[in-house]
């Protein structure tokens, strides 16, 4: 007798496969850091390779969300809000360059682009609330939250100079600060990119359900009268 899987089991297996791929990506990043980047002759703080990697990941994240926003109109507001957050993160990564060439505002000039984009998504609050309410319970939201927790509380806390000085003392605190903060941010950006892929799957599923509702596939079967 052959082994057959029902729909729920197939979805669970597909989800497990995606999680395995995400873990593999993080493991590959670990190998690249330990055996490729960190053993080099130069101090980490003087090399821009990790910053370039972070910028590349954030650019891919923003591009993925933007492309999905063009494809999936029914989750466009949500996707553009997420893309706005990624644009702010990109500006923070290149803040030194922007502060040098943009007078007064510096990297904060990105808000001149992001703020109108965010306000446009708030115009139809009902659609946005529907998209967000569905997104909050999705696997994509869970992965995004994991990435955000690594990038903001953990990376900023463990990579804080005062925290490290109190915890381990000694000299060369700036080297440890750069090592911890940049490495953890890199892991966080990879997780966010995985979350962007999950968001694409969420948008596809959301679009499919909306189309089914629109064309009446979820209608209840017509009940027969007691006399029939």
Short mmCIF file of C-alpha atoms in Angstrom, two decimals:
data_model
loop_
_atom_site.label_atom_id
_atom_site.label_comp_id
_atom_site.label_asym_id
_atom_site.label_seq_id
_atom_site.Cartn_x
_atom_site.Cartn_y
_atom_site.Cartn_z
CA UNK A 1 0.00 0.00 0.00
CA UNK A 2 1.55 3.29 -1.10
CA UNK A 3 2.06 6.21 1.24
CA UNK A 4 -0.28 9.07 0.32
CA UNK A 5 -0.23 12.52 1.88
CA UNK A 6 -3.25 14.70 2.41
CA UNK A 7 -3.24 18.46 1.77
CA UNK A 8 -2.28 19.36 5.34
CA UNK A 9 0.65 16.96 5.35
CA UNK A 10 1.87 18.26 1.99
CA UNK A 11 1.78 21.84 3.27
CA UNK A 12 3.68 20.82 6.41
CA UNK A 13 6.30 19.01 4.33
CA UNK A 14 6.69 22.01 2.00
CA UNK A 15 7.09 24.30 5.03
CA UNK A 16 9.66 21.96 6.57
CA UNK A 17 11.61 21.96 3.31
CA UNK A 18 11.66 25.78 3.23
CA UNK A 19 12.87 25.92 6.84
CA UNK A 20 15.64 23.46 5.97
CA UNK A 21 16.76 25.72 3.11
CA UNK A 22 16.78 28.77 5.41
CA UNK A 23 18.88 26.93 7.99
CA UNK A 24 21.25 25.83 5.22
CA UNK A 25 21.67 29.46 4.09
CA UNK A 26 22.54 30.52 7.65
CA UNK A 27 25.02 27.66 7.92
CA UNK A 28 26.66 28.70 4.65
CA UNK A 29 26.94 32.24 6.02
CA UNK A 30 28.61 30.82 9.13
CA UNK A 31 31.14 28.98 6.96
CA UNK A 32 31.81 32.12 4.91
CA UNK A 33 32.39 34.19 8.05
CA UNK A 34 34.53 31.71 9.95
CA UNK A 35 36.63 30.34 7.10
CA UNK A 36 36.47 33.14 4.53
CA UNK A 37 36.16 36.58 6.10
CA UNK A 38 37.43 36.50 9.69
CA UNK A 39 40.79 34.72 9.12
CA UNK A 40 42.03 37.45 6.77
CA UNK A 41 45.13 39.47 7.66
CA UNK A 42 43.36 42.83 7.95
CA UNK A 43 41.34 43.93 10.97
CA UNK A 44 37.60 43.59 10.43
CA UNK A 45 36.96 47.26 11.17
CA UNK A 46 39.17 48.35 8.23
CA UNK A 47 37.51 46.20 5.61
CA UNK A 48 34.22 47.01 3.91
CA UNK A 49 33.39 43.48 2.71
CA UNK A 50 30.78 42.82 5.39
CA UNK A 51 29.22 46.22 4.77
CA UNK A 52 29.00 45.41 1.06
CA UNK A 53 27.40 42.07 1.89
CA UNK A 54 24.87 43.76 4.15
CA UNK A 55 24.06 46.36 1.50
CA UNK A 56 23.64 43.64 -1.12
CA UNK A 57 21.25 41.67 1.08
CA UNK A 58 19.19 44.77 1.88
CA UNK A 59 19.06 45.73 -1.80
CA UNK A 60 17.84 42.24 -2.68
CA UNK A 61 15.28 42.48 0.10
CA UNK A 62 13.95 45.82 -1.13
CA UNK A 63 13.93 44.68 -4.76
CA UNK A 64 12.10 41.45 -3.89
CA UNK A 65 9.40 43.30 -1.96
CA UNK A 66 9.07 45.90 -4.72
CA UNK A 67 8.72 43.28 -7.47
CA UNK A 68 6.15 41.39 -5.40
CA UNK A 69 4.23 44.65 -4.95
CA UNK A 70 4.03 44.98 -8.73
CA UNK A 71 2.88 41.37 -9.16
CA UNK A 72 0.45 40.97 -6.26
CA UNK A 73 -1.93 43.93 -6.28
CA UNK A 74 -4.05 42.56 -3.41
CA UNK A 75 -1.15 42.80 -0.93
CA UNK A 76 0.51 45.82 -2.53
CA UNK A 77 -0.03 48.15 0.44
CA UNK A 78 1.59 45.72 2.86
CA UNK A 79 4.49 45.00 0.54
CA UNK A 80 5.19 48.69 -0.06
CA UNK A 81 5.22 49.34 3.69
CA UNK A 82 7.76 46.55 4.16
CA UNK A 83 9.80 47.91 1.25
CA UNK A 84 9.79 51.35 2.89
CA UNK A 85 11.35 49.86 6.02
CA UNK A 86 14.03 48.16 3.93
CA UNK A 87 14.78 51.48 2.19
CA UNK A 88 15.37 53.10 5.58
CA UNK A 89 17.72 50.24 6.49
CA UNK A 90 19.65 50.75 3.25
CA UNK A 91 20.03 54.45 4.01
CA UNK A 92 21.36 53.61 7.47
CA UNK A 93 23.95 51.26 5.99
CA UNK A 94 25.30 54.00 3.70
CA UNK A 95 24.72 56.80 6.22
CA UNK A 96 28.34 57.98 6.14
CA UNK A 97 28.21 58.51 2.38
CA UNK A 98 24.80 60.21 2.50
CA UNK A 99 25.84 62.44 5.41
CA UNK A 100 28.86 63.52 3.37
CA UNK A 101 27.06 64.42 0.15
CA UNK A 102 23.58 65.49 1.31
CA UNK A 103 23.64 68.74 3.29
CA UNK A 104 21.62 69.26 6.48
CA UNK A 105 19.52 66.09 6.38
CA UNK A 106 22.19 63.54 5.49
CA UNK A 107 20.90 59.95 5.46
CA UNK A 108 17.58 61.17 6.90
CA UNK A 109 16.77 62.52 3.43
CA UNK A 110 15.44 59.03 2.70
CA UNK A 111 12.34 59.97 4.68
CA UNK A 112 11.48 62.48 1.96
CA UNK A 113 10.93 59.45 -0.28
CA UNK A 114 9.61 57.01 2.27
CA UNK A 115 7.12 59.23 4.10
CA UNK A 116 4.93 59.97 1.02
CA UNK A 117 5.08 56.27 0.08
CA UNK A 118 3.85 55.29 3.54
CA UNK A 119 1.12 57.94 3.58
CA UNK A 120 -0.17 56.69 0.22
CA UNK A 121 -0.69 53.24 1.71
CA UNK A 122 -2.67 54.67 4.62
CA UNK A 123 -5.29 56.23 2.36
CA UNK A 124 -7.45 53.10 2.23
CA UNK A 125 -7.20 51.87 5.79
CA UNK A 126 -9.68 49.03 5.36
CA UNK A 127 -7.63 47.25 2.72
CA UNK A 128 -4.42 47.78 4.67
CA UNK A 129 -5.94 46.44 7.89
CA UNK A 130 -7.13 43.32 6.08
CA UNK A 131 -3.69 42.68 4.61
CA UNK A 132 -1.89 43.28 7.90
CA UNK A 133 -4.32 41.14 9.93
CA UNK A 134 -3.68 38.19 7.62
CA UNK A 135 0.07 38.84 7.50
CA UNK A 136 0.45 38.92 11.29
CA UNK A 137 -0.60 35.26 11.58
CA UNK A 138 1.59 34.08 8.69
CA UNK A 139 4.94 32.28 8.68
CA UNK A 140 6.44 35.31 6.92
CA UNK A 141 5.68 37.54 9.89
CA UNK A 142 7.34 35.09 12.28
CA UNK A 143 10.52 35.01 10.18
CA UNK A 144 10.57 38.80 9.85
CA UNK A 145 10.22 39.15 13.61
CA UNK A 146 13.14 36.75 14.14
CA UNK A 147 15.32 38.85 11.84
CA UNK A 148 14.30 42.11 13.50
CA UNK A 149 15.03 40.73 16.97
CA UNK A 150 18.54 39.73 15.87
CA UNK A 151 19.26 43.02 14.10
CA UNK A 152 17.93 45.52 16.63
CA UNK A 153 17.92 44.31 20.26
CA UNK A 154 20.65 41.64 20.07
CA UNK A 155 23.11 43.19 17.59
CA UNK A 156 22.80 46.67 19.08
CA UNK A 157 23.06 45.41 22.68
CA UNK A 158 25.92 42.93 22.27
CA UNK A 159 27.68 45.28 19.87
CA UNK A 160 27.46 48.23 22.24
CA UNK A 161 30.84 49.45 23.46
CA UNK A 162 29.69 50.15 27.03
CA UNK A 163 28.05 46.73 27.26
CA UNK A 164 31.22 44.99 26.07
CA UNK A 165 33.46 47.06 28.30
CA UNK A 166 31.38 46.12 31.33
CA UNK A 167 31.11 42.46 30.30
CA UNK A 168 34.67 41.64 29.26
CA UNK A 169 36.77 44.73 30.00
CA UNK A 170 40.14 45.04 28.36
CA UNK A 171 41.24 46.91 25.30
CA UNK A 172 40.28 46.83 21.64
CA UNK A 173 36.60 47.18 22.51
CA UNK A 174 35.93 48.77 19.13
CA UNK A 175 37.14 45.61 17.36
CA UNK A 176 34.77 43.41 19.37
CA UNK A 177 31.97 45.91 18.91
CA UNK A 178 32.36 45.84 15.13
CA UNK A 179 32.70 42.06 15.05
CA UNK A 180 29.54 41.34 17.05
CA UNK A 181 27.35 44.05 15.56
CA UNK A 182 28.25 43.53 11.91
CA UNK A 183 28.13 39.73 12.11
CA UNK A 184 24.74 39.60 13.81
CA UNK A 185 23.30 42.19 11.45
CA UNK A 186 24.47 40.04 8.53
CA UNK A 187 22.62 37.03 9.94
CA UNK A 188 19.55 39.18 10.51
CA UNK A 189 19.53 40.44 6.92
CA UNK A 190 19.72 36.87 5.59
CA UNK A 191 16.71 35.97 7.74
CA UNK A 192 14.82 39.02 6.45
CA UNK A 193 15.53 37.90 2.90
CA UNK A 194 14.06 34.50 3.78
CA UNK A 195 11.08 36.38 5.19
CA UNK A 196 10.70 38.20 1.87
CA UNK A 197 10.40 34.85 0.10
CA UNK A 198 7.78 33.76 2.63
CA UNK A 199 5.98 37.04 2.02
CA UNK A 200 5.86 36.24 -1.69
CA UNK A 201 4.21 32.90 -0.89
CA UNK A 202 1.84 34.66 1.49
CA UNK A 203 0.89 37.20 -1.19
CA UNK A 204 0.26 34.43 -3.71
CA UNK A 205 -1.96 32.55 -1.22
CA UNK A 206 -3.77 35.76 -0.25
CA UNK A 207 -4.41 36.55 -3.92
CA UNK A 208 -5.71 33.03 -4.57
CA UNK A 209 -8.12 33.15 -1.62
CA UNK A 210 -9.40 36.58 -2.61
CA UNK A 211 -10.07 35.37 -6.14
CA UNK A 212 -11.90 32.32 -4.83
CA UNK A 213 -14.07 34.49 -2.63
CA UNK A 214 -14.71 36.89 -5.48
CA UNK A 215 -15.90 34.18 -7.85
CA UNK A 216 -17.95 32.35 -5.24
CA UNK A 217 -15.90 29.24 -4.63
CA UNK A 218 -16.40 29.61 -0.88
CA UNK A 219 -20.19 29.86 -1.07
CA UNK A 220 -22.10 27.45 1.12
CA UNK A 221 -24.04 24.72 -0.75
CA UNK A 222 -27.68 25.51 -1.21
CA UNK A 223 -29.79 23.75 1.44
CA UNK A 224 -32.80 21.78 0.40
CA UNK A 225 -36.21 22.71 1.78
CA UNK A 226 -37.79 20.35 4.37
CA UNK A 227 -40.45 19.30 1.88
CA UNK A 228 -37.98 17.99 -0.67
#
